[in-house]
PDB file of C-alpha atoms in Angstrom:
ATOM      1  CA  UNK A 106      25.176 -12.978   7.016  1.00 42.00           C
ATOM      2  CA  UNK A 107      24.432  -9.171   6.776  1.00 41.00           C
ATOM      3  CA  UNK A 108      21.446  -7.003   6.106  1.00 44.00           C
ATOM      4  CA  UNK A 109      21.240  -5.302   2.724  1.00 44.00           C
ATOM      5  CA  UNK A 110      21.552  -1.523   2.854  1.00 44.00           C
ATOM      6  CA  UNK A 111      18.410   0.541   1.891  1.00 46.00           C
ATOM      7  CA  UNK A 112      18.111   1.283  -1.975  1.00 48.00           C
ATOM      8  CA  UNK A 113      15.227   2.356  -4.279  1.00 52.00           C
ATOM      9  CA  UNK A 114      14.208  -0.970  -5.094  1.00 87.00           C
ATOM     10  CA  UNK A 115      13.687  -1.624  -0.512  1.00 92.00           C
ATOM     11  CA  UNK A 116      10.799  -1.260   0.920  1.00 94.00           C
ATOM     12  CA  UNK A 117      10.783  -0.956   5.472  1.00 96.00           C
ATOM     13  CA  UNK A 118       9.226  -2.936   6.994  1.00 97.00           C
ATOM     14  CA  UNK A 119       7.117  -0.414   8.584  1.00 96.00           C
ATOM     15  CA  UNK A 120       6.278   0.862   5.408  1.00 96.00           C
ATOM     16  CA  UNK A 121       5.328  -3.013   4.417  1.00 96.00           C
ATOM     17  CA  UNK A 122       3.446  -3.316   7.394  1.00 95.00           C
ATOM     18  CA  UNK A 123       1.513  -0.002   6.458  1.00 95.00           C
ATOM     19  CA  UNK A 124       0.477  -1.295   3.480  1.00 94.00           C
ATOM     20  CA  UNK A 125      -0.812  -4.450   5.289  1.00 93.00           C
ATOM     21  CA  UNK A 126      -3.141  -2.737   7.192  1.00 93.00           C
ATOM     22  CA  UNK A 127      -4.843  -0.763   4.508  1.00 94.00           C
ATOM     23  CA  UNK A 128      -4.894  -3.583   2.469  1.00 91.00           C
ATOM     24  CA  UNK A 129      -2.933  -2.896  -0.586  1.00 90.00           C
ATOM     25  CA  UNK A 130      -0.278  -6.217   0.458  1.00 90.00           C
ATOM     26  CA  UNK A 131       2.480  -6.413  -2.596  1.00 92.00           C
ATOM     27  CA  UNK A 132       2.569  -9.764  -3.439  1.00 91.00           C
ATOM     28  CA  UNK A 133       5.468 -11.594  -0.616  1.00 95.00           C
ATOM     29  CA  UNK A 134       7.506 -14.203  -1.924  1.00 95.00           C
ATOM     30  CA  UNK A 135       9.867 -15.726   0.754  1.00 96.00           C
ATOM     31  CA  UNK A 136      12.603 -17.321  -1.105  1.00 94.00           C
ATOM     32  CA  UNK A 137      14.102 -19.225   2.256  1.00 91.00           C
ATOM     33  CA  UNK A 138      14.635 -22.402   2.421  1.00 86.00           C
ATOM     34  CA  UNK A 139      11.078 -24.495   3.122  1.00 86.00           C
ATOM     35  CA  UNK A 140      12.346 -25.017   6.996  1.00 84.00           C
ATOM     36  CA  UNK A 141      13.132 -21.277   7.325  1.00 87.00           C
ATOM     37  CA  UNK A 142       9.744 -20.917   6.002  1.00 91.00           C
ATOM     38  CA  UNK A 143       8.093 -22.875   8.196  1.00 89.00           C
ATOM     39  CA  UNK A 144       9.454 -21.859  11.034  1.00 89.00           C
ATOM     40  CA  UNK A 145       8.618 -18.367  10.797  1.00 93.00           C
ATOM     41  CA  UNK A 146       7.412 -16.303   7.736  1.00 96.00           C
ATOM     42  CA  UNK A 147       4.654 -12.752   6.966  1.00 97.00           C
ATOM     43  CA  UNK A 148       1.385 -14.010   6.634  1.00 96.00           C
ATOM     44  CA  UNK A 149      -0.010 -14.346   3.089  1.00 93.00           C
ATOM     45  CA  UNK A 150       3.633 -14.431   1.692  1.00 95.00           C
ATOM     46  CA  UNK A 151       4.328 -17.519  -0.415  1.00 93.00           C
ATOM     47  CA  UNK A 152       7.276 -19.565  -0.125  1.00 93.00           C
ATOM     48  CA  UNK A 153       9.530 -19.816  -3.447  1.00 92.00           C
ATOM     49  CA  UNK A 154      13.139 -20.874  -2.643  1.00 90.00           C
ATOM     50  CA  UNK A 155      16.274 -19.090  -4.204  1.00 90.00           C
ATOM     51  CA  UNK A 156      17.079 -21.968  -6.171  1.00 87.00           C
ATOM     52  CA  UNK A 157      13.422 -22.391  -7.855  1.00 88.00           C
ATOM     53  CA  UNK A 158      12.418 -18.917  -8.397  1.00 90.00           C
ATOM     54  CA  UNK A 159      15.819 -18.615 -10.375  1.00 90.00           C
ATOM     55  CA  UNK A 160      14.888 -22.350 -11.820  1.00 89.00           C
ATOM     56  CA  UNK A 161      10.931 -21.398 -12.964  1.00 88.00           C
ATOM     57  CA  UNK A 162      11.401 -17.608 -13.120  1.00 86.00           C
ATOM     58  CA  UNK A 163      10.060 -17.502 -16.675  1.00 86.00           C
ATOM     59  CA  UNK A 164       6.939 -19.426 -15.678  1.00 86.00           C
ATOM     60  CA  UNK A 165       6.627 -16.740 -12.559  1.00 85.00           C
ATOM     61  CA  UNK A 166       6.389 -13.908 -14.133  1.00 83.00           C
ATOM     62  CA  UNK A 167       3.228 -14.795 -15.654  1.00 80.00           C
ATOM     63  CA  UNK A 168       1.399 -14.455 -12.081  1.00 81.00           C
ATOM     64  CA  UNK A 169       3.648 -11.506 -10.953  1.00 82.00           C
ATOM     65  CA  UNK A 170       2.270  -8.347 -12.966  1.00 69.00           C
ATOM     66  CA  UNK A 171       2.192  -5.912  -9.912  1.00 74.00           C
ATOM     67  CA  UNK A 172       4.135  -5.062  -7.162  1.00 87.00           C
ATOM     68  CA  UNK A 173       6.161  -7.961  -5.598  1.00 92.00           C
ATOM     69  CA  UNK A 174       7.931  -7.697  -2.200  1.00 96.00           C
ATOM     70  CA  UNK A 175      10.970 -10.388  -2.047  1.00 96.00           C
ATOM     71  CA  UNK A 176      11.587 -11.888   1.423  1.00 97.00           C
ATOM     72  CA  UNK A 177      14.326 -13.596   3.585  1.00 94.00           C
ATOM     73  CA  UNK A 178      16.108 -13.833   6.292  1.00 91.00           C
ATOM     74  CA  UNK A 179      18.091 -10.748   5.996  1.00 89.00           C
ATOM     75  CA  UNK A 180      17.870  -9.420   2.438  1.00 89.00           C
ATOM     76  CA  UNK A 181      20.836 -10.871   0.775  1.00 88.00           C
ATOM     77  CA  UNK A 182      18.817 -13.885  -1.217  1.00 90.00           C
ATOM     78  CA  UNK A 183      16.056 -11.678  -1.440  1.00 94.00           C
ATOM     79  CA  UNK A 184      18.735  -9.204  -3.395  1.00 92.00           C
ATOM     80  CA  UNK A 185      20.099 -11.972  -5.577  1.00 92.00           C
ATOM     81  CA  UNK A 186      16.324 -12.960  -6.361  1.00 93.00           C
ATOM     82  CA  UNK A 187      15.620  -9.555  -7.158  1.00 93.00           C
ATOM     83  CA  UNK A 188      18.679  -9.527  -9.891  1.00 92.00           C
ATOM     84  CA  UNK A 189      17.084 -12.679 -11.621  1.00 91.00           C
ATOM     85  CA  UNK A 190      13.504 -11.696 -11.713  1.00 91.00           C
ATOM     86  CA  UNK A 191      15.118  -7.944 -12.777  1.00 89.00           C
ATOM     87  CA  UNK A 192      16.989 -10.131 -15.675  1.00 89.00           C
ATOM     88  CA  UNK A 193      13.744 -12.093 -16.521  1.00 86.00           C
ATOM     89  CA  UNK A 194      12.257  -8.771 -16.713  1.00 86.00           C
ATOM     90  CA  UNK A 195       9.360  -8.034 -13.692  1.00 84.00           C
ATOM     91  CA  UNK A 196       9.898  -4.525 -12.866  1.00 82.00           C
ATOM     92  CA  UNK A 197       8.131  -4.040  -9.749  1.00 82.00           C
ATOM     93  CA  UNK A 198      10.267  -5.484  -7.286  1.00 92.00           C
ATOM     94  CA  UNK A 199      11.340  -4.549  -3.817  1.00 95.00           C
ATOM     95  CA  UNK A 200      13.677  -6.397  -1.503  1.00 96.00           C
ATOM     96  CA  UNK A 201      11.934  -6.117   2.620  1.00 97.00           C
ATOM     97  CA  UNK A 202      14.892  -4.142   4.327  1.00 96.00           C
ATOM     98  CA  UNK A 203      16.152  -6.171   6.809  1.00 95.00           C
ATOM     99  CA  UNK A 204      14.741  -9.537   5.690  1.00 96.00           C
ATOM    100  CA  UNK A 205      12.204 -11.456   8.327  1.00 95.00           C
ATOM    101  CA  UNK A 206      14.636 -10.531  11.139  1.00 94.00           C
ATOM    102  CA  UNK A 207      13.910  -6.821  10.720  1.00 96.00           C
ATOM    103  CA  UNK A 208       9.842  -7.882   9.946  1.00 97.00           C
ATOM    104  CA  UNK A 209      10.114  -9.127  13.471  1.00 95.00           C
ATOM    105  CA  UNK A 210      12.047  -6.748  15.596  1.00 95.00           C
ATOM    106  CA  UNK A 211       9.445  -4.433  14.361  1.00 95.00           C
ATOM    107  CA  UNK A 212       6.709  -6.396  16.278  1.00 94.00           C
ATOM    108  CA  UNK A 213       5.011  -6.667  12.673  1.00 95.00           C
ATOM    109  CA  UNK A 214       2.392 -10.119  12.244  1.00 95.00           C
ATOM    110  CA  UNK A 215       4.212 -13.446  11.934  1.00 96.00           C
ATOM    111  CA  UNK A 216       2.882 -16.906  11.470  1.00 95.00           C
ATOM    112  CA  UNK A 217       5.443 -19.313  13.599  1.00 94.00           C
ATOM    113  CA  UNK A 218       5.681 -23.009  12.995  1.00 90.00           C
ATOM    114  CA  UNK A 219       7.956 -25.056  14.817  1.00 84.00           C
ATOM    115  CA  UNK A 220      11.431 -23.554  16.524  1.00 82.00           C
ATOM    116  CA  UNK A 221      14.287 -24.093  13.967  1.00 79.00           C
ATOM    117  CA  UNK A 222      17.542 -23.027  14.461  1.00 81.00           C
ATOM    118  CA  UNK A 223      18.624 -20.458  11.233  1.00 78.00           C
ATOM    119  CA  UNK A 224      21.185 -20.923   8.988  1.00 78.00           C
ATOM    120  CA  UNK A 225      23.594 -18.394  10.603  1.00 82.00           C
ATOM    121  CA  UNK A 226      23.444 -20.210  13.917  1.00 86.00           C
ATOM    122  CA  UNK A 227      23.690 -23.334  11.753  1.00 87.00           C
ATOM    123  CA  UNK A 228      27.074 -21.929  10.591  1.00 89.00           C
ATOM    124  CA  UNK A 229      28.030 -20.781  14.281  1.00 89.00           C
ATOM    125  CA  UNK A 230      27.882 -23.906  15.464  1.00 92.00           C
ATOM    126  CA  UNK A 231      29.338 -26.632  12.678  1.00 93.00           C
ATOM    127  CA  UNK A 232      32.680 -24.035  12.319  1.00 91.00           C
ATOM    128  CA  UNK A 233      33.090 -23.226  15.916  1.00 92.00           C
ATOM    129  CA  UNK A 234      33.026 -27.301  16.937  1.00 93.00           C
ATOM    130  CA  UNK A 235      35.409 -27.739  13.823  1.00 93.00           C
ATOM    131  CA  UNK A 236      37.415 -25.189  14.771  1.00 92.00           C
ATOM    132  CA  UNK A 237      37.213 -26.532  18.858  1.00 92.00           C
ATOM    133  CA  UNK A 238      38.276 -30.279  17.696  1.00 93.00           C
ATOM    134  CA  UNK A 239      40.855 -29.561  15.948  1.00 92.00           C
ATOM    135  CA  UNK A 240      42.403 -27.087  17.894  1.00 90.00           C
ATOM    136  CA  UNK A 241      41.907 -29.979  20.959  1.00 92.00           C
ATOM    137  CA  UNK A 242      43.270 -32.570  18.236  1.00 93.00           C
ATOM    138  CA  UNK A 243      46.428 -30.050  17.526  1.00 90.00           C
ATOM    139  CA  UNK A 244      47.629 -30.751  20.596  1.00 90.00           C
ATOM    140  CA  UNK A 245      48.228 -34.186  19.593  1.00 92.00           C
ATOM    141  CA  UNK A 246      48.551 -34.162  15.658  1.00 92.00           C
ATOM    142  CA  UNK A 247      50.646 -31.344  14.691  1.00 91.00           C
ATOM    143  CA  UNK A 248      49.174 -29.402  11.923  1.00 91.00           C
ATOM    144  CA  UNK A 249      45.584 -30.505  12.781  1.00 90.00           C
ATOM    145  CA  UNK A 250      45.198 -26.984  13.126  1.00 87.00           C
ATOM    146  CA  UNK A 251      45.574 -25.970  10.273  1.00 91.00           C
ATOM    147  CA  UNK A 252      41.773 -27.334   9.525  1.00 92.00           C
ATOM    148  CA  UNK A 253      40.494 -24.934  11.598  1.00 89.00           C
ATOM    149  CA  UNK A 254      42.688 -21.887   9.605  1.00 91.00           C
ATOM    150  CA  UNK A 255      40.906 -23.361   6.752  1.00 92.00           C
ATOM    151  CA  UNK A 256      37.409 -22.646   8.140  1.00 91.00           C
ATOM    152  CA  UNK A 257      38.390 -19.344   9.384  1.00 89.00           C
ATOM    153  CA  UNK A 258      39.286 -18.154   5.779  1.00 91.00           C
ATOM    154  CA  UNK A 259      36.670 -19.400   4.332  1.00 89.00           C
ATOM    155  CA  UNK A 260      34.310 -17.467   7.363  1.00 88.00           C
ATOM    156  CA  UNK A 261      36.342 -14.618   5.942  1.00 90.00           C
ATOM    157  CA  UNK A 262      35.995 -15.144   2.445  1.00 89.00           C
ATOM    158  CA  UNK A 263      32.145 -15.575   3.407  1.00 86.00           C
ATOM    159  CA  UNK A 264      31.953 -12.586   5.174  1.00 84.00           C
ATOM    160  CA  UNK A 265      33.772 -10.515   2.056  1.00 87.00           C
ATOM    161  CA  UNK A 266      31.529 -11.905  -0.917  1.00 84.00           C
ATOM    162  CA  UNK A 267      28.448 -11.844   1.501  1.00 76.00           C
ATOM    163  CA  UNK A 268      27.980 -15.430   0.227  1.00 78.00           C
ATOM    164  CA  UNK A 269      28.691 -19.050   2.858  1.00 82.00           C
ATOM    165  CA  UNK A 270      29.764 -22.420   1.043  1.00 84.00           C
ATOM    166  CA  UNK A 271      29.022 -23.883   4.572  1.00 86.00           C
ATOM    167  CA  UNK A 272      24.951 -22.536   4.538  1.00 82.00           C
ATOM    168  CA  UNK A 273      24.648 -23.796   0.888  1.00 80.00           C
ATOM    169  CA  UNK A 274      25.754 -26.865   1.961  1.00 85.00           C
ATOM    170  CA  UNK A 275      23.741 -27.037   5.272  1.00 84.00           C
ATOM    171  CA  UNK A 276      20.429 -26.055   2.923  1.00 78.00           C
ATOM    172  CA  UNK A 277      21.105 -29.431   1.309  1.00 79.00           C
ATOM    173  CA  UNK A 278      20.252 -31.332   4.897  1.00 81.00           C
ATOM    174  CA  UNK A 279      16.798 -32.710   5.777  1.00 78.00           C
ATOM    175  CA  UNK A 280      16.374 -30.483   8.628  1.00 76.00           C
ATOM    176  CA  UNK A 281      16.486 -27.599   6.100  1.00 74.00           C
ATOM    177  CA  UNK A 282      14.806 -28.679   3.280  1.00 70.00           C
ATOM    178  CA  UNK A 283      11.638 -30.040   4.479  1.00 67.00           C
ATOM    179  CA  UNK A 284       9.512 -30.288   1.215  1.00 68.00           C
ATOM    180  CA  UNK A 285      10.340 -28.775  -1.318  1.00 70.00           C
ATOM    181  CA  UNK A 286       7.289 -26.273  -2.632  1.00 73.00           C
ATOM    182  CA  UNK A 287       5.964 -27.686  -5.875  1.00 74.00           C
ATOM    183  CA  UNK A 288       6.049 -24.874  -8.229  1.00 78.00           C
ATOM    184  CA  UNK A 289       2.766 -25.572 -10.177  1.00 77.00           C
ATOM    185  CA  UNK A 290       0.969 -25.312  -6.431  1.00 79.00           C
ATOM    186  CA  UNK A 291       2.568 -21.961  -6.420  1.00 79.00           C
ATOM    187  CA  UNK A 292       1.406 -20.585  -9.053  1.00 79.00           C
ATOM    188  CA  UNK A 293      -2.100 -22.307  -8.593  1.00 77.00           C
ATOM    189  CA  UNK A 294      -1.689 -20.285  -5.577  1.00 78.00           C
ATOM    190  CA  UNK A 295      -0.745 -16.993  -7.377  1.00 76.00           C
ATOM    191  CA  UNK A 296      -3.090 -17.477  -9.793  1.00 75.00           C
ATOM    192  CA  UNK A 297      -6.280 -17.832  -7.658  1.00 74.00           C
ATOM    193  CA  UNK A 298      -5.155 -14.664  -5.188  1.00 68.00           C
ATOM    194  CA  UNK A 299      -4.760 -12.098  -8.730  1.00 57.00           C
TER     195      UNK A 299
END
C-alpha cells in the first residue's frame, strides 16, 4: 500500500487545490470503494469504483471530454484506472499524487462521513491476528505455523506487485461495499455538471 511516484500524467495536491480555488476543478473521480468514499472524499469528486469505471469505461468517456483528476487512497487504483481510461482512449488524465491521504495531510477541503477503518489497516489487522493465532496454536499443533509463513509471503508478494489478494477480498465485505454507485446516476451526474 504505497504512494505512486510523481509522473507527467500527476497532478499535487497543492496544485489540485489551486485549481479549486480559482475555480477551474478537473473533473474528480474517486474510484475507492463506496465505504472509502463515504468516509472521507474532495468535495465535488464523484465516486466510480475500480471495478466499474473499468466495467462502463466506454459509456464514461462520453461525459469525460476535459481534464479528469483520478482519486484514491494513495494513487495505486487511481494509476491502474488511469491505464484503462488511457486504453479506452480519454487523454486528459491525471492521477492526485499521493491519493486522499496526501489531499489531507495538505490540510486541503474534505467532506467526512462516518469513521471507517481503511483497507490497509483492514489488512494490518486480519494478517497480524492470523499470524498471532497461529503462532499461539504452534505451540500446540506443530506446523500451525506455517499458516502464518503463508500470510507473510503473500504480505511480501503484495508489497512487490503493489497489489493485496487480502484488500480485494476485504472490498467484497459489507462494511466496504456499502452501495454500490449506480452508474447511470453517475453519469446523470456528469452529465448535468458539463
Amino acid at each position: 500500500m504505497s504512494t505512486t511516484p510523481a509522473s507527467a500524467s500527476s497532478l499535487s495536491p497543492a496544485a489540485l487545490h489551486r485549481l479549486v480555488l480559482e475555480g477551474r476543478t478537473p473533473r474528480l473521480l474517486d474510484v475507492r470503494m463506496p465505504g472509502e468514499f463515504r468516509a472521507a472524499h474532495i468535495p465535488g469528486s464523484y465516486n466510480v469504483p475500480l471495478d466499474t469505471l473499468r466495467e462502463h469505461r466506454a459509456e464514461l468517456l462520453a461525459h469525460l471530454d476535459e481534464d479528469v483528476v483520478l482519486v484514491c487512497r494513495s494513487g495505486a487504483r487511481a494509476a491502474q484506472a488511469e491505464k484503462a481510461l488511457s486504453e479506452a482512449g480519454l487523454p486528459n488524465l491525471r492521477v492526485l499524487e499521493g491519493g486522499i491521504v496526501a489531499w489531507e495531510t495538505a490540510d486541503a477541503p474534505v467532506n467526512r462521513g462516518p469513521e471507517r477503518w481503511d483497507m490497509e489497516r483492514q489488512v494490518r489487522l486480519v494478517a497480524g491476528s492470523i499470524v498471532l493465532a497461529t503462532g499461539l496454536v504452534g505451540v500446540f499443533v506443530p506446523g500451525a505455523h506455517l499458516v502464518g509463513t503463508a500470510i507473510g509471503a503473500g504480505l511480501t508478494y503484495a508489497a512487490v506487485s503493489n497489489s493485496c489478494a487480502m484488500g480485494v477480498l476485504l472490498s467484497k465485505l459489507p462494511y466496504n461495499r456499502g452501495p454500490r454507485p449506480d452508474i447511470n446516476t453517475v453519469i446523470a451526474e456528469l452529465r448535468s455538471t458539463s
